[in-house]
Coordinates of C-alpha atoms in Angstrom, one line a residue:
M1 CA 6.0 -3.7 22.0
Y2 CA 4.3 -5.3 18.9
N3 CA 6.1 -3.7 15.8
P4 CA 5.3 -5.4 12.5
K5 CA 8.4 -5.8 10.4
P6 CA 8.3 -4.6 6.7
T7 CA 7.6 -7.6 4.4
S8 CA 10.0 -8.5 1.7
R9 CA 8.7 -7.2 -1.7
L10 CA 9.3 -8.3 -5.3
L11 CA 11.1 -5.6 -7.4
L12 CA 8.2 -4.7 -9.5
F13 CA 5.7 -4.9 -6.6
T14 CA 7.8 -2.3 -4.8
V15 CA 6.8 0.0 -7.6
I16 CA 3.2 -0.7 -6.8
L17 CA 3.7 0.3 -3.2
L18 CA 5.6 3.4 -4.1
V19 CA 3.0 4.6 -6.5
S20 CA 0.4 4.0 -4.0
L21 CA 2.2 5.8 -1.2
T22 CA 2.9 8.7 -3.6
L23 CA -0.8 9.0 -4.3
L24 CA -1.6 9.1 -0.6
T25 CA 1.1 11.5 0.3
T26 CA 0.7 14.0 -2.6
K27 CA -2.9 13.3 -3.5
V28 CA -4.9 12.2 -0.5
V29 CA -7.5 9.7 -1.6
S30 CA -11.2 10.3 -0.6
E31 CA -14.3 8.3 -0.4
S32 CA -16.4 10.5 -2.8
P33 CA -17.8 8.8 -6.0
T34 CA -16.0 11.3 -8.0
A35 CA -13.7 14.2 -7.4
D36 CA -15.7 16.5 -9.7
E37 CA -18.7 16.3 -7.4
D38 CA -16.8 18.1 -4.7
I39 CA -15.0 20.8 -6.8
E40 CA -18.0 23.1 -6.4
G41 CA -18.0 22.6 -2.7
I42 CA -14.4 23.6 -2.2
E43 CA -14.8 26.6 -4.5
E44 CA -17.7 27.7 -2.3
L45 CA -15.7 27.2 0.8
I46 CA -12.8 29.2 -0.5
A47 CA -15.1 31.9 -1.7
L48 CA -16.5 32.1 1.9
D49 CA -12.9 32.4 3.2
E50 CA -12.1 35.3 0.8
E51 CA -15.4 37.1 1.7
A52 CA -14.7 36.6 5.4
E53 CA -11.2 38.0 4.9
D54 CA -12.7 41.2 3.4
L55 CA -15.5 41.5 6.0
E56 CA -13.7 40.6 9.2
Q57 CA -10.1 40.5 10.1
N58 CA -9.1 39.3 13.6
P59 CA -6.2 40.9 15.4
D60 CA -4.3 37.7 15.2
G61 CA -4.5 37.6 11.4
I62 CA -6.8 34.6 11.3
S63 CA -10.0 35.1 9.3
R64 CA -13.5 33.7 10.3
E65 CA -16.8 33.7 8.5
S66 CA -19.4 36.2 9.6
K67 CA -22.1 34.4 11.5
D68 CA -24.8 36.2 9.5
N69 CA -23.4 35.1 6.1
K70 CA -24.6 31.5 5.9
P71 CA -25.0 29.6 2.6
S72 CA -28.1 27.7 2.0
G73 CA -28.7 24.0 1.4
G74 CA -27.5 20.9 3.2
A75 CA -23.9 20.8 1.9
A76 CA -23.6 24.6 2.2
E77 CA -24.8 24.3 5.9
V78 CA -22.0 21.7 6.6
L79 CA -19.5 24.0 4.9
S80 CA -20.8 27.1 6.8
K81 CA -20.7 25.3 10.1
A82 CA -17.3 24.0 9.5
Q83 CA -16.1 27.4 8.4
R84 CA -16.9 28.7 11.9
I85 CA -14.7 25.9 13.3
V86 CA -11.8 25.5 10.7
L87 CA -9.4 28.4 10.8
E88 CA -7.9 29.9 7.6
L89 CA -4.2 30.5 8.0
N90 CA -2.1 32.8 5.9
S91 CA 1.6 33.8 5.5
D92 CA 1.6 36.0 8.6
S93 CA -0.4 33.8 11.0
A94 CA 0.5 30.2 10.2
K95 CA 3.7 29.6 12.1
R96 CA 2.8 31.9 15.0
F97 CA -0.6 30.2 15.4
I98 CA 0.9 26.7 15.5
D99 CA 3.7 27.8 17.9
E100 CA 1.2 29.3 20.3
N101 CA -1.1 26.3 20.5
E102 CA -0.6 22.7 21.8
Y103 CA -2.6 20.9 19.3
V104 CA -3.1 22.0 15.7
M105 CA -4.1 19.9 12.7
V106 CA -3.5 21.7 9.3
L107 CA -4.8 20.8 5.9
G108 CA -2.6 22.1 3.2
Y109 CA -4.6 22.5 -0.1
A110 CA -4.7 24.0 -3.6
P111 CA -7.9 25.5 -5.0
W112 CA -7.4 23.6 -8.3
C113 CA -6.7 20.3 -6.8
A114 CA -9.5 17.7 -7.1
R115 CA -8.0 15.7 -4.2
S116 CA -8.2 18.7 -2.0
A117 CA -11.8 19.1 -3.0
D118 CA -12.3 15.5 -2.1
L119 CA -10.8 15.8 1.3
M120 CA -12.1 19.2 2.4
P121 CA -15.7 18.2 3.4
R122 CA -14.3 15.3 5.4
F123 CA -11.9 17.6 7.2
A124 CA -14.8 19.9 7.9
E125 CA -16.9 17.1 9.3
A126 CA -14.0 15.9 11.4
A127 CA -13.6 19.4 12.7
T128 CA -17.3 19.6 13.7
A129 CA -17.2 16.3 15.3
L130 CA -14.1 17.0 17.4
K131 CA -15.6 20.4 18.4
E132 CA -18.7 18.5 19.7
L133 CA -16.6 16.0 21.6
G134 CA -14.9 18.9 23.4
S135 CA -11.5 18.3 21.9
S136 CA -8.8 20.9 22.4
L137 CA -7.4 20.3 19.0
L138 CA -7.6 23.3 16.7
M139 CA -8.3 22.6 13.0
A140 CA -6.9 24.9 10.3
K141 CA -6.3 25.0 6.6
L142 CA -3.8 26.8 4.4
D143 CA -4.0 27.6 0.8
A144 CA -0.5 26.4 -0.1
E145 CA -0.5 27.8 -3.5
R146 CA -1.5 31.3 -2.3
H147 CA 0.9 31.1 0.6
P148 CA 3.9 29.0 -0.7
K149 CA 6.4 30.4 1.9
A150 CA 4.1 29.4 4.8
A151 CA 3.5 26.1 3.2
S152 CA 7.2 25.4 2.8
T153 CA 7.8 26.4 6.5
L154 CA 5.2 24.0 7.7
G155 CA 6.4 21.1 5.5
I156 CA 3.6 21.0 3.0
K157 CA 5.0 19.7 -0.2
G158 CA 2.0 18.2 -2.0
F159 CA -1.7 18.7 -2.3
P160 CA -3.5 17.9 -0.1
T161 CA -1.2 17.4 3.0
L162 CA -2.7 16.7 6.4
L163 CA -0.3 17.4 9.4
L164 CA -0.8 17.3 13.1
F165 CA 1.4 19.7 15.1
V166 CA 2.0 18.9 18.8
N167 CA 3.7 21.8 20.6
G168 CA 5.0 22.9 17.2
T169 CA 6.3 19.5 16.0
S170 CA 4.6 17.9 13.1
Q171 CA 3.7 14.4 12.1
S172 CA 1.8 13.2 9.0
C173 CA -1.6 11.7 9.4
S174 CA -1.2 8.0 9.2
G175 CA -4.8 6.9 9.8
G176 CA -7.5 6.9 7.2
F177 CA -8.9 9.9 5.5
T178 CA -12.7 9.6 6.1
S179 CA -14.1 12.1 8.7
E180 CA -14.4 9.3 11.3
E181 CA -10.9 8.1 10.7
I182 CA -9.5 11.5 11.0
V183 CA -11.3 12.0 14.3
I184 CA -10.1 8.7 15.7
W185 CA -6.5 9.3 14.8
A186 CA -6.5 12.9 16.0
R187 CA -8.0 12.0 19.4
K188 CA -5.5 9.2 19.9
K189 CA -2.6 11.5 19.1
T190 CA -3.9 14.2 21.4
G191 CA -4.3 12.1 24.6
V192 CA -7.8 10.5 24.2
P193 CA -7.0 7.0 23.0
V194 CA -10.2 5.4 24.7
I195 CA -13.9 6.4 25.0
R196 CA -15.6 5.5 28.2
I197 CA -19.3 4.5 28.0
R198 CA -21.2 3.8 31.2
S199 CA -24.8 3.4 30.1
V200 CA -26.9 1.4 27.7
P201 CA -28.5 4.6 26.1
K202 CA -24.9 6.0 25.4
A203 CA -23.9 2.6 23.9
N204 CA -26.9 2.7 21.6
E205 CA -26.1 6.3 20.6
F206 CA -22.5 5.3 19.9
L207 CA -23.7 2.3 17.6
K208 CA -25.6 4.8 15.4
K209 CA -22.3 6.4 14.3
H210 CA -19.7 3.6 14.5
S211 CA -19.6 0.1 13.1
T212 CA -15.9 -0.9 13.8
F213 CA -14.4 -0.6 17.2
V214 CA -12.8 -2.5 20.2
V215 CA -14.7 -2.9 23.4
G216 CA -13.0 -3.7 26.7
L217 CA -14.8 -4.6 30.0
F218 CA -13.0 -4.0 33.2
E219 CA -14.0 -4.2 36.9
N220 CA -12.2 -0.9 37.5
F221 CA -10.1 1.1 35.2
K222 CA -6.7 0.3 36.6
G223 CA -4.3 -2.6 37.0
P224 CA -1.7 -4.2 34.7
E225 CA -4.3 -5.6 32.2
Y226 CA -6.0 -2.3 31.8
D227 CA -2.6 -0.6 31.3
E228 CA -1.9 -3.0 28.5
F229 CA -5.3 -2.2 27.0
V230 CA -4.7 1.5 27.0
K231 CA -1.2 1.2 25.6
A232 CA -2.6 -0.9 22.7
A233 CA -5.4 1.7 22.1
T234 CA -2.7 4.5 21.9
S235 CA -0.6 2.4 19.5
E236 CA -3.4 1.4 17.2
N237 CA -4.2 4.5 15.0
E238 CA -7.3 3.3 13.0
I239 CA -9.7 1.6 15.4
Q240 CA -11.7 3.3 18.1
F241 CA -11.3 1.7 21.6
I242 CA -14.2 1.6 24.0
E243 CA -14.0 0.9 27.8
T244 CA -16.8 0.1 30.2
S245 CA -17.4 -1.5 33.5
N246 CA -21.0 -2.3 32.7
P247 CA -21.7 -5.8 31.2
E248 CA -25.0 -4.5 29.8
V249 CA -23.1 -2.0 27.7
V250 CA -20.9 -4.9 26.3
K251 CA -24.1 -6.8 25.5
V252 CA -25.2 -3.8 23.3
L253 CA -21.9 -3.4 21.6
F254 CA -20.9 -7.1 21.4
P255 CA -24.1 -9.2 21.6
D256 CA -22.1 -12.5 21.2
A257 CA -20.1 -11.8 24.3
K258 CA -20.2 -13.9 27.4
P259 CA -18.4 -11.2 29.3
A260 CA -16.2 -12.0 32.2
K261 CA -14.0 -9.3 33.6
P262 CA -11.7 -8.4 31.9
F263 CA -13.1 -9.0 28.3
L264 CA -12.0 -7.7 24.9
G265 CA -13.7 -8.0 21.5
L266 CA -13.6 -6.5 18.1
T267 CA -16.9 -5.5 16.3
K268 CA -16.9 -4.6 12.6
S269 CA -19.6 -4.4 9.9
E270 CA -18.8 -7.6 8.1
P271 CA -20.2 -11.2 8.1
E272 CA -17.7 -12.0 10.8
R273 CA -19.1 -9.2 12.9
Y274 CA -17.9 -10.1 16.3
T275 CA -14.5 -11.5 17.2
A276 CA -13.5 -12.1 20.9
Y277 CA -10.0 -11.9 22.1
E278 CA -9.1 -15.0 24.1
D279 CA -5.5 -14.6 25.1
P280 CA -3.9 -12.9 28.1
L281 CA -4.2 -9.1 27.7
S282 CA -0.9 -7.7 26.4
V283 CA -0.1 -4.9 24.0
D284 CA 1.6 -7.2 21.6
G285 CA -1.2 -9.7 21.7
I286 CA -3.9 -7.1 21.3
L287 CA -2.2 -5.5 18.3
Q288 CA -1.6 -8.9 16.7
F289 CA -5.2 -9.8 17.2
L290 CA -6.4 -6.6 15.5
D291 CA -3.9 -7.1 12.7
N292 CA -5.3 -10.5 12.1
N293 CA -8.9 -9.6 12.3
K294 CA -9.5 -5.9 11.4
F295 CA -9.9 -6.5 7.7
P296 CA -13.1 -8.0 6.2
L297 CA -13.0 -11.7 5.3
I298 CA -12.9 -10.6 1.7
I299 CA -11.5 -7.2 0.9
V300 CA -12.4 -5.2 -2.1
L301 CA -9.4 -3.2 -3.1
T302 CA -9.9 0.6 -3.5
E303 CA -7.6 3.6 -3.7
L304 CA -8.8 4.5 -0.2
N305 CA -7.8 1.2 1.5
S306 CA -4.9 0.1 -0.8
A307 CA -2.1 1.5 1.4
K308 CA -3.5 -0.3 4.4
V309 CA -3.7 -3.6 2.3
Y310 CA -0.1 -3.3 1.0
A311 CA 1.2 -2.5 4.5
S312 CA -0.5 -5.5 6.2
T313 CA 1.9 -7.9 8.0
K314 CA 0.0 -11.0 6.6
K315 CA 2.6 -12.6 4.5
L316 CA 0.2 -14.7 2.4
Q317 CA -2.1 -12.8 0.2
V318 CA -4.5 -14.0 -2.6
Y319 CA -5.8 -11.5 -5.2
L320 CA -8.7 -12.2 -7.6
F321 CA -9.1 -9.9 -10.6
A322 CA -12.5 -9.7 -12.4
E323 CA -15.1 -7.2 -13.6
A324 CA -17.4 -5.6 -11.1
D325 CA -20.3 -7.9 -11.7
D326 CA -18.2 -11.0 -11.3
L327 CA -16.7 -9.6 -8.2
K328 CA -20.1 -9.5 -6.5
K329 CA -20.7 -13.2 -7.3
L330 CA -17.2 -14.1 -6.1
T331 CA -17.7 -12.3 -2.8
E332 CA -20.8 -14.4 -2.1
S333 CA -19.3 -17.7 -3.3
L334 CA -16.0 -17.2 -1.5
Q335 CA -17.3 -16.4 2.0
E336 CA -16.7 -19.9 3.2
V337 CA -13.3 -20.2 1.6
A338 CA -12.2 -16.9 3.2
R339 CA -13.6 -18.1 6.6
K340 CA -11.5 -21.3 6.5
F341 CA -8.3 -19.2 6.0
K342 CA -9.2 -16.3 8.3
S343 CA -6.1 -14.9 10.0
K344 CA -3.9 -17.0 7.7
I345 CA -4.4 -15.6 4.2
M346 CA -5.6 -12.1 3.1
L347 CA -8.2 -12.5 0.3
V348 CA -8.5 -9.5 -2.0
L349 CA -10.8 -8.7 -4.9
V350 CA -9.8 -6.1 -7.5
D351 CA -11.9 -4.6 -10.3
I352 CA -9.9 -5.5 -13.4
K353 CA -11.1 -2.3 -15.0
E354 CA -9.4 -0.2 -12.3
D355 CA -6.1 0.1 -14.1
N356 CA -4.2 1.9 -11.3
L357 CA -5.1 -1.0 -8.9
A358 CA -5.1 -3.9 -11.2
K359 CA -2.5 -3.4 -13.9
P360 CA 0.6 -3.2 -11.7
F361 CA -0.2 -6.7 -10.2
L362 CA -1.2 -8.2 -13.5
T363 CA 2.0 -6.9 -15.2
L364 CA 4.0 -9.1 -12.8
F365 CA 2.4 -12.1 -14.5
G366 CA 2.3 -10.8 -18.1
L367 CA -1.5 -10.5 -17.8
E368 CA -1.8 -6.8 -18.2
E369 CA -3.8 -7.1 -21.4
S370 CA -6.0 -9.9 -20.2
E371 CA -9.8 -9.4 -19.4
D372 CA -10.3 -12.9 -18.0
I373 CA -10.7 -13.6 -14.3
A374 CA -7.3 -14.1 -12.8
V375 CA -6.1 -15.4 -9.4
I376 CA -2.7 -14.7 -8.1
A377 CA -0.9 -15.0 -4.8
F378 CA 2.1 -13.7 -2.9
D379 CA 4.2 -15.1 -0.1
Y380 CA 6.2 -12.2 1.1
S381 CA 8.2 -14.3 3.6
S382 CA 10.0 -15.9 0.6
S383 CA 9.3 -13.2 -2.1
S384 CA 7.4 -15.7 -4.2
K385 CA 4.4 -15.3 -6.4
Y386 CA 1.9 -17.8 -7.7
L387 CA -0.7 -18.1 -10.5
L388 CA -3.8 -20.2 -10.6
E389 CA -3.7 -21.8 -14.0
S390 CA -7.0 -23.7 -13.8
D391 CA -10.5 -22.4 -14.0
P392 CA -11.1 -20.0 -11.1
T393 CA -14.0 -21.9 -9.5
P394 CA -14.5 -21.7 -5.7
V395 CA -13.2 -25.2 -5.3
K396 CA -10.0 -24.5 -7.3
I397 CA -9.5 -21.2 -5.5
E398 CA -9.8 -23.1 -2.1
E399 CA -7.3 -25.7 -3.3
F400 CA -5.0 -22.8 -4.4
C401 CA -5.3 -21.1 -1.0
S402 CA -4.7 -24.4 0.7
G403 CA -1.5 -25.0 -1.4
L404 CA -0.3 -21.6 -0.6
F405 CA -0.8 -22.0 3.1
Q406 CA 0.9 -25.4 3.0
G407 CA 3.8 -24.1 1.0
I408 CA 3.4 -26.7 -1.8
L409 CA 2.5 -24.4 -4.7
S410 CA 5.1 -24.0 -7.5
P411 CA 6.3 -20.4 -7.8
F412 CA 5.3 -18.6 -11.0
Y413 CA 8.1 -17.1 -13.2
K414 CA 7.2 -14.9 -16.1
S415 CA 8.2 -15.9 -19.6
Q416 CA 7.6 -14.8 -23.1
P417 CA 6.7 -17.4 -25.8
I418 CA 9.7 -19.6 -26.9
P419 CA 11.3 -17.9 -30.0
D420 CA 12.8 -19.3 -33.1
N421 CA 16.6 -19.0 -32.8
K422 CA 17.5 -20.5 -36.1
D423 CA 20.2 -18.8 -38.0
T424 CA 20.9 -16.1 -35.5
N425 CA 24.4 -15.0 -34.0
I426 CA 22.7 -14.1 -30.7
L427 CA 20.2 -16.5 -29.1
T428 CA 17.1 -15.0 -27.5
V429 CA 16.5 -16.6 -24.1
V430 CA 13.2 -16.5 -22.3
G431 CA 12.1 -17.7 -18.9
K432 CA 11.1 -21.1 -20.2
T433 CA 14.4 -21.7 -22.0
F434 CA 16.9 -20.3 -19.5
D435 CA 17.6 -23.9 -18.0
D436 CA 18.2 -25.5 -21.4
L437 CA 20.0 -22.6 -23.2
V438 CA 22.1 -21.3 -20.4
L439 CA 22.3 -23.5 -17.3
R440 CA 22.3 -27.0 -19.0
S441 CA 24.3 -25.8 -22.1
P442 CA 27.8 -27.4 -22.3
K443 CA 29.1 -24.2 -23.9
N444 CA 30.4 -20.9 -22.5
I445 CA 27.6 -18.4 -22.5
L446 CA 27.9 -14.5 -22.6
L447 CA 24.4 -13.4 -21.6
E448 CA 23.2 -9.8 -22.1
V449 CA 20.5 -8.9 -19.6
Y450 CA 18.5 -5.9 -20.8
T451 CA 15.1 -4.3 -20.9
P452 CA 13.5 -2.2 -23.6
W453 CA 13.1 1.0 -21.5
C454 CA 16.7 1.0 -20.4
I455 CA 18.6 3.9 -22.0
N456 CA 22.1 2.4 -21.6
C457 CA 21.1 -1.0 -22.9
E458 CA 21.3 0.0 -26.6
T459 CA 25.1 0.7 -26.4
I460 CA 25.7 -2.7 -24.8
S461 CA 23.6 -4.4 -27.3
K462 CA 25.7 -3.1 -30.1
Q463 CA 28.9 -4.1 -28.4
V464 CA 27.5 -7.7 -28.0
E465 CA 26.5 -7.8 -31.6
K466 CA 30.1 -6.7 -32.6
L467 CA 31.5 -9.4 -30.3
A468 CA 29.2 -12.1 -31.6
K469 CA 30.4 -11.4 -35.2
H470 CA 34.1 -11.3 -34.1
F471 CA 33.8 -14.7 -32.3
K472 CA 31.5 -16.3 -34.9
G473 CA 32.4 -19.9 -35.6
L474 CA 33.8 -20.6 -32.1
E475 CA 32.0 -23.8 -31.2
N476 CA 32.3 -23.6 -27.5
L477 CA 31.1 -20.0 -27.1
V478 CA 27.5 -18.7 -27.3
F479 CA 26.1 -15.2 -27.2
A480 CA 22.6 -14.7 -25.9
R481 CA 20.3 -12.0 -24.5
I482 CA 17.2 -11.9 -22.3
D483 CA 14.6 -9.2 -21.6
A484 CA 14.4 -9.4 -17.8
S485 CA 11.4 -7.3 -17.7
E486 CA 9.4 -9.9 -19.4
N487 CA 11.2 -13.1 -18.3
E488 CA 12.2 -14.4 -14.9
H489 CA 14.2 -17.4 -13.5
P490 CA 15.1 -18.2 -10.0
K491 CA 18.8 -18.4 -10.9
L492 CA 18.7 -15.0 -12.7
Q493 CA 19.2 -12.3 -10.1
V494 CA 19.0 -8.9 -11.8
E495 CA 20.7 -6.1 -9.9
E496 CA 20.8 -3.5 -12.6
Y497 CA 20.3 -2.8 -16.4
P498 CA 22.2 -3.6 -18.5
M499 CA 24.1 -6.6 -17.2
L500 CA 26.7 -8.8 -18.9
L501 CA 27.0 -12.3 -17.3
F502 CA 29.6 -14.9 -18.4
Y503 CA 28.7 -18.5 -17.7
T504 CA 31.7 -20.7 -18.1
S505 CA 31.1 -24.3 -19.3
K506 CA 32.5 -25.7 -16.0
D507 CA 30.5 -23.5 -13.6
K508 CA 27.0 -22.4 -14.5
Q509 CA 26.0 -21.6 -10.9
N510 CA 28.4 -18.7 -10.5
P511 CA 28.4 -16.4 -13.5
I512 CA 31.1 -13.8 -13.9
K513 CA 29.8 -10.3 -14.1
F514 CA 31.5 -8.2 -16.8
S515 CA 31.7 -4.4 -16.5
T516 CA 29.2 -2.7 -18.9
K517 CA 31.6 0.3 -19.0
S518 CA 34.4 -1.8 -20.8
S519 CA 35.0 -1.2 -24.4
S520 CA 34.5 -4.0 -27.0
K521 CA 38.2 -4.6 -27.1
E522 CA 38.4 -5.0 -23.3
L523 CA 35.4 -7.4 -23.3
A524 CA 37.0 -9.5 -26.1
A525 CA 40.1 -9.7 -24.0
L526 CA 38.1 -10.9 -20.9
I527 CA 36.3 -13.5 -23.0
N528 CA 39.7 -14.8 -24.4
K529 CA 41.1 -14.9 -20.8
Y530 CA 38.3 -17.2 -19.5
L531 CA 38.4 -19.3 -22.6
K532 CA 42.1 -19.9 -22.2
T533 CA 41.8 -20.9 -18.5
Q534 CA 39.7 -23.9 -19.8
D535 CA 42.2 -24.7 -22.6
D536 CA 39.7 -23.6 -25.2
V537 CA 40.5 -22.0 -28.5
S538 CA 41.0 -18.3 -28.4
K539 CA 40.9 -15.6 -30.9
D540 CA 42.9 -12.4 -31.4
E541 CA 41.7 -9.2 -29.7
L542 CA 39.8 -6.7 -31.8

């Protein structure tokens, strides 16, 4: 079975992913233009719940809206309709209701949470769509602030939380969070991984609601290849699978097809709209095909799709940062570049004004304050990062992508400007001077590795300053420090902050790590010990 392996991440890039995942698990991202636009909607829905509780209590403790009490207006009609479908759970009914039903999807929310407001209309739309499709899945919601004990019992820890319970066992929603994505994910997890379409009218009706899907053509719906198709449909959580035995249906859903049974193709709403699968049908092959082709040629990064982008198994990724207007121009001019590297490199555009999305990346390159167009790249197979240091024209970007794919780019290492180290007891080392001041120096080097935000670094810095004064005048011993949050070097592997590394004059490739818990006196003794082993001049201990 195809199972993408986690890609290797740079230390700081891991922070990006963790932040992104935290946002998705504790604050589900929506597609709404602004969260404030939906606050009124959720308050109206909650008000309906409370009114329904007062007017009508079911014997099982689950409240429903009175059919005669319908709000007016388009949005209110959606909410009213959904209110008849989405059940409101409480402390008394939540666990019992889940235990008594095979499939239950629960939205845990808080009335004050903007993200809850963002997700609620989509959840309601999904509930309506599932009802119309005849799904046996029951949709429910729980005010986790009002019923904290029930929320804790169900495993709701943040707002909003979307959980599917199958025979009482929960799993977090791992699909998208639009109404369509919720429906697709829920149907796949409740035993309906494939939709069967037999006629052209049904195919046309399907096209009105869906733009991204997989279509499979089979003589009859059985056999080894069909079994692989169904297994792939069950494993893939985000894309709807369609099956048919009618070539005319395929012509509607995939006009570019020259269908021979069996046939499989991916349709999406992008310039590369139709992509046919050409290998033998297998679960691994189909899933790899979708992983290579499901994204647009050029992806515009948003909070909604960021987790999917970060989780992609594509090891080569190029990111372009610019203002919104420039992004539009780049999208048009880079289509051909993206087409040349399709299935090889993921090309991503990021609005430089979106701090949550752009700044974590730009910080890795020391560009967090820059407002210029920036082009960077990652090769996660080697944990390397790269920076385009020439003008970001389409030609230069294509050359950059080509170099990345061929593995001939020089990795980028962040460095502060070269400082003036004249008349100082402790040298300041930066990325650009690490080779000259540490690795190529004929002297013994005690290097302090720190970062400004490290609480324990200040104590070590004072110890190093004390040692530097004590050993002042010793020609073959140099004290130095480097801010590893702003400076990088391939030979500097930072495991923790602070670090004390002793580079002997005879072996610069294998520094000796001193304990940062040692006293100044103990550190002085260690320095003397290693100096003596090289027949160097020693000094008395402190």
